[in-house]
Short mmCIF file of C-alpha atoms and ligand atoms in Angstrom, two decimals:
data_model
loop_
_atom_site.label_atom_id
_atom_site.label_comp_id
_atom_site.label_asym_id
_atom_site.label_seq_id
_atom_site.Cartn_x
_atom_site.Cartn_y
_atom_site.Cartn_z
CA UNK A 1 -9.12 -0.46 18.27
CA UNK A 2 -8.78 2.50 15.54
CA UNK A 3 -7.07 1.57 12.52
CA UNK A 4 -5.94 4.53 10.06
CA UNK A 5 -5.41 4.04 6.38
CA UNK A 6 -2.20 5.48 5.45
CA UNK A 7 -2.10 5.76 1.76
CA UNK A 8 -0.69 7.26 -1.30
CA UNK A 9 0.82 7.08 -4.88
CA UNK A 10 4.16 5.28 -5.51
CA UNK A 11 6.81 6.86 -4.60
CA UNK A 12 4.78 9.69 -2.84
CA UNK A 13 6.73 8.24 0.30
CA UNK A 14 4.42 5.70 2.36
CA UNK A 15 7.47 3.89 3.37
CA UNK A 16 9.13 6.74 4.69
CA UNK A 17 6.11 8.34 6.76
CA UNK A 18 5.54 5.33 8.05
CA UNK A 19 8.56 4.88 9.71
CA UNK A 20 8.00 7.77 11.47
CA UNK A 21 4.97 6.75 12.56
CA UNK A 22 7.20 3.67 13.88
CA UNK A 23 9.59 6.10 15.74
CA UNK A 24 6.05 7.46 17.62
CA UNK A 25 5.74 3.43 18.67
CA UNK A 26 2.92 2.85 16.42
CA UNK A 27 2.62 -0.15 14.63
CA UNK A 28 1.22 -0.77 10.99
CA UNK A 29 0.38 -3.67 8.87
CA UNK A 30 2.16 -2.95 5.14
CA UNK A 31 -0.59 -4.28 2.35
CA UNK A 32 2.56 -4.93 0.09
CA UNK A 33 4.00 -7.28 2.13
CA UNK A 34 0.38 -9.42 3.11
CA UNK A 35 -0.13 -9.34 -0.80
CA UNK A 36 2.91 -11.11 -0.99
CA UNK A 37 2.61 -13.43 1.97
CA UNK A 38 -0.55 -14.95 0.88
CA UNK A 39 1.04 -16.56 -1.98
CA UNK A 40 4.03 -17.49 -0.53
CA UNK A 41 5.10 -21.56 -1.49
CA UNK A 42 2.60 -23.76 0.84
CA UNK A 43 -0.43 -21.38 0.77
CA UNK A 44 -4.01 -22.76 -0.71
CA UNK A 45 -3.89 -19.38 -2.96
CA UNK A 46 -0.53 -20.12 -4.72
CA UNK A 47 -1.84 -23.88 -5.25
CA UNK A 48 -4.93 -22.58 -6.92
CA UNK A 49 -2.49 -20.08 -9.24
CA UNK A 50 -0.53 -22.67 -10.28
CA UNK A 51 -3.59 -25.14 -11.11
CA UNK A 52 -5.25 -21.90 -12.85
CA UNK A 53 -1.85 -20.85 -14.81
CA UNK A 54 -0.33 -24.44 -15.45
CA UNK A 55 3.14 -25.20 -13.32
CA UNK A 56 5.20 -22.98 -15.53
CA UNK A 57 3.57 -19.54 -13.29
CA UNK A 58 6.10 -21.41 -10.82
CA UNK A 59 9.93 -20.50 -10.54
CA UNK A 60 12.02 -23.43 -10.25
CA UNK A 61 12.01 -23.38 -6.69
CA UNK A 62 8.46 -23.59 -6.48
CA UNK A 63 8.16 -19.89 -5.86
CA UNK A 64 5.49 -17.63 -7.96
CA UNK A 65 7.02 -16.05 -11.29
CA UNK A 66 5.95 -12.76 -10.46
CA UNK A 67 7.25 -11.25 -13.57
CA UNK A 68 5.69 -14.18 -15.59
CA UNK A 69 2.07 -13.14 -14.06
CA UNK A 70 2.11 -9.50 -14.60
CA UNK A 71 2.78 -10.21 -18.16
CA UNK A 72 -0.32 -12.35 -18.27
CA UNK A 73 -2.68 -10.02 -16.51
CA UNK A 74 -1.47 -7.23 -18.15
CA UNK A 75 -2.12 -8.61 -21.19
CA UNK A 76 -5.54 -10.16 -20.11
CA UNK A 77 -8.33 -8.51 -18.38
CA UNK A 78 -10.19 -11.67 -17.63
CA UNK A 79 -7.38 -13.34 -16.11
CA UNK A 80 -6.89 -9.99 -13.79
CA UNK A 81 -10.60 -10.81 -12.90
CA UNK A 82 -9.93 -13.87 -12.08
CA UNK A 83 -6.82 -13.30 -10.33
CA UNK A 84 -7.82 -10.46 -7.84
CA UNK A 85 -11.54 -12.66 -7.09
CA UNK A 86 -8.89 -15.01 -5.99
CA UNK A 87 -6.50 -12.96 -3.90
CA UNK A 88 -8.71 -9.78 -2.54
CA UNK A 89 -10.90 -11.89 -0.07
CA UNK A 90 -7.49 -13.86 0.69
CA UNK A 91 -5.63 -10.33 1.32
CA UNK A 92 -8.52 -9.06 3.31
CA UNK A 93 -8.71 -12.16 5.65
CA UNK A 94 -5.43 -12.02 6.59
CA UNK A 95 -4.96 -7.73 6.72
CA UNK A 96 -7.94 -8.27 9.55
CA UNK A 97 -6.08 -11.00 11.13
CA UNK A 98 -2.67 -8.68 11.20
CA UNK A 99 -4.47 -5.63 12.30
CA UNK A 100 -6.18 -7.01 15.41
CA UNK A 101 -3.20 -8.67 17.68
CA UNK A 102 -4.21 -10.68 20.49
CA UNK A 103 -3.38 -8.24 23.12
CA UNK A 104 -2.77 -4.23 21.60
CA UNK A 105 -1.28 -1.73 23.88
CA UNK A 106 -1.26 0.49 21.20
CA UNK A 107 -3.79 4.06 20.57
CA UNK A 108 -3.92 3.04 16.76
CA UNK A 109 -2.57 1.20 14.49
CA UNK A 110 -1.91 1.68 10.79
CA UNK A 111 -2.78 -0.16 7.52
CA UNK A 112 -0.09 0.84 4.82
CA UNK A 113 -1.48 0.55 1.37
CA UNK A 114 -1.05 1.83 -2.38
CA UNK A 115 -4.42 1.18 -3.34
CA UNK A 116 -6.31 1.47 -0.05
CA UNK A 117 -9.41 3.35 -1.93
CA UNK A 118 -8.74 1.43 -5.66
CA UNK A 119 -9.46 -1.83 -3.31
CA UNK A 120 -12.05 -2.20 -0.40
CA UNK A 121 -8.99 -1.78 1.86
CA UNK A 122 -10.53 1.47 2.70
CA UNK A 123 -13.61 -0.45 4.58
CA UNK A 124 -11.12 -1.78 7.18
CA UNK A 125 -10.22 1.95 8.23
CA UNK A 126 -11.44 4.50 10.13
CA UNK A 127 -9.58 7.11 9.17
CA UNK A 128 -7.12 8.31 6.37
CA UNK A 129 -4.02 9.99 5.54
CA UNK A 130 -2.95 10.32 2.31
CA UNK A 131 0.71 11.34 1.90
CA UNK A 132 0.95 13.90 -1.48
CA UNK A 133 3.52 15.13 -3.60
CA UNK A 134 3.22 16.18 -7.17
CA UNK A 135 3.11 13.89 -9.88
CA UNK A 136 6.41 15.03 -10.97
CA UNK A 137 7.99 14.49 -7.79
CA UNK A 138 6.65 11.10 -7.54
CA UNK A 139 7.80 9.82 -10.81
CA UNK A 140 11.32 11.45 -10.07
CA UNK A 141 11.20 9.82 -6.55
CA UNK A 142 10.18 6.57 -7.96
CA UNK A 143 12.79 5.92 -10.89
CA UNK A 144 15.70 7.14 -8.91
CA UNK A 145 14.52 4.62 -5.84
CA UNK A 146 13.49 1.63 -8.89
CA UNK A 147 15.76 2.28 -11.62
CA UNK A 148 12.02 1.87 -13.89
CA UNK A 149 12.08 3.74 -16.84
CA UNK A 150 9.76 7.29 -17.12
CA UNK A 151 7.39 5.39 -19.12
CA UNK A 152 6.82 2.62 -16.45
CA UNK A 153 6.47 4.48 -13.91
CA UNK A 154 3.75 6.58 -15.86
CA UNK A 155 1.89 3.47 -16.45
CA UNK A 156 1.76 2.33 -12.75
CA UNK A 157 0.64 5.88 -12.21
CA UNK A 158 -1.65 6.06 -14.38
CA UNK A 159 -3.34 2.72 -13.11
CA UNK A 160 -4.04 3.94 -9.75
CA UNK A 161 -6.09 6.92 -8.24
CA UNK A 162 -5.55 10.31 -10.04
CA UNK A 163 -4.30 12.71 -7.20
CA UNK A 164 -7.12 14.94 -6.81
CA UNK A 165 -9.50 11.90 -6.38
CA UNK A 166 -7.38 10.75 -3.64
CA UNK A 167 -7.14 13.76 -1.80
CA UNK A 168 -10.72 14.60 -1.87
CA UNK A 169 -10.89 11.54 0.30
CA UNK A 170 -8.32 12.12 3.07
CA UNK A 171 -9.38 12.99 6.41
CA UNK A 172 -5.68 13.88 6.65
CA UNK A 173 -2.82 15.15 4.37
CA UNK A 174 1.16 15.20 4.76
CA UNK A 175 2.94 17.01 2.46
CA UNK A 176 5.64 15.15 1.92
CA UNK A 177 7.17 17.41 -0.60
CA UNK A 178 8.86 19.17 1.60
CA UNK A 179 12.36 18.56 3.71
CA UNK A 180 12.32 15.28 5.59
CA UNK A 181 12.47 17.38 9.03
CA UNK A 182 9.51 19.28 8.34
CA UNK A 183 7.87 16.30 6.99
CA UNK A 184 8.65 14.67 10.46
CA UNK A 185 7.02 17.56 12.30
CA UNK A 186 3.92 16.99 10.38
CA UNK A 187 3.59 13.66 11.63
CA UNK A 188 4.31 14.55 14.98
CA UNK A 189 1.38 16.48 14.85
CA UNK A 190 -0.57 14.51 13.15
CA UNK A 191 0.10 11.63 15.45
CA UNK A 192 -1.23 13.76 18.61
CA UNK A 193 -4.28 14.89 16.19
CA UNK A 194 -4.92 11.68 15.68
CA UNK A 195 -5.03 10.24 19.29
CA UNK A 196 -7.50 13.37 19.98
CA UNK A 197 -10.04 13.41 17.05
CA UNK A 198 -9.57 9.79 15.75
CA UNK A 199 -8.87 7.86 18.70
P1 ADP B 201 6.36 4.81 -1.34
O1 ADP B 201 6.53 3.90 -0.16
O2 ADP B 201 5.13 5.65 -1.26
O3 ADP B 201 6.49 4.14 -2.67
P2 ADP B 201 8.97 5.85 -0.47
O4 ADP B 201 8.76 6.14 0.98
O5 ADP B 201 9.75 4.63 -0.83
O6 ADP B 201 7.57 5.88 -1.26
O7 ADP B 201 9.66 7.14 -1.12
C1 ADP B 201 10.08 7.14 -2.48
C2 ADP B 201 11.54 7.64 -2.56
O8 ADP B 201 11.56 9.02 -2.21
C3 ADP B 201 12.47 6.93 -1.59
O9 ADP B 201 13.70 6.75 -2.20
C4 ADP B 201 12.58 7.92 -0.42
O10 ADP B 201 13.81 7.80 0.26
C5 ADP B 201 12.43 9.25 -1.11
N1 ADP B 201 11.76 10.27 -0.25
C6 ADP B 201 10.64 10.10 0.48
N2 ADP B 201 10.29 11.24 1.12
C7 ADP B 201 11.22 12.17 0.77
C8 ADP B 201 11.39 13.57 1.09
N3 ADP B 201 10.56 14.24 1.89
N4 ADP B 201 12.47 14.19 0.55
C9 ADP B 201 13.32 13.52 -0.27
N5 ADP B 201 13.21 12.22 -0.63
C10 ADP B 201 12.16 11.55 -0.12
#
């Protein structure tokens, strides 16, 4: 089974290719939402957050205080440490359990991540497409889709890959600056590229 990386900025418009990936029938795994899963109420890894941070990292409904936790490992780098030694084995368990299905019918399927190189994401993938606009069009992109201020999304940008470092390590690039119908042909033939040099 050949799994593609299919990876980006924020804002550059992962979301958005990937649904046209999903139009081709291909399926993909989204790290976002497995980062999030893995600490949903009941799992071992919220238990041990909550015994780390003290019962007030909780929301009253026993959910995690996301906003409350960013705060704290933004603040503090050893608590980041601690935080991702915690949660990247725990993401990367259950990404491998997502991306092999019991029975695939499927050419390829695709793992959907921000920080697919930042992490060792990229170690699950055989391939990768990175989908690029400038950083101007991202941070436009981004606070008209968030309503985050310029300066926030600077800072998230600014934590993550610069863009030449990323693209250096594509195997394959979609402008996505570019009309959404053209950026639709591109992955129409980058899907069929794909099943011939990847697959
Ligand atoms: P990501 O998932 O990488 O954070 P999104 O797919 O959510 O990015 O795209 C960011 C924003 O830009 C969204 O509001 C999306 O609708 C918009 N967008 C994405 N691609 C294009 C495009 N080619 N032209 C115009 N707007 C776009």
């Amino acid at each position: 089974m050949t799994i593609v990386g299919l990876t980006g900025g924020i804002g550059s418009g992962k979301s958005t290719v990937v649904r046209m990936f999903g139009d081709l029938g291909i399926h993909w795994v989204d790290a976002d939402d497995v980062a999030r899963e893995v600490v949903e109420p009941g799992t071992p890894a919220l238990k041990a957050i909550a015994e780390h941070f003290g019962p007030d990292i909780l929301t009253g409904d026993g959910a995690l205080d996301r906003a409350q936790l960013r705060k704290i490992v933004f603040e503090t780098p050893e608590e980041r440490a601690w935080l991702e030694a915690l949660l990247h084995p725990v993401i990367r368990e259950e990404l491998v359990r997502q991306l092999t299905p019991d029975n695939y019918t499927q050419p390829y399927t695709l793992l959907v991540s921000p920080l697919l190189f930042e992490t060792n994401q990229h170690q699950l993938v055989d391939r990768a497409i990175v989908v690029d606009v400038p950083v101007e069009v991202q941070i436009d992109r981004t606070m008209s889709r968030d309503t985050n201020s310029r300066d926030q999304v600077e800072r998230i940008i600014a934590a993550q890959m610069p863009r030449e470092e990323r693209l250096a390590r594509a195997d394959a690039i979609i402008d996505n600056n570019r009309p959404i119908d053209d950026v639709e042909r591109q992955v129409r033939d980058l899907h069929k590229r794909i099943l011939v040099d990847f697959v």
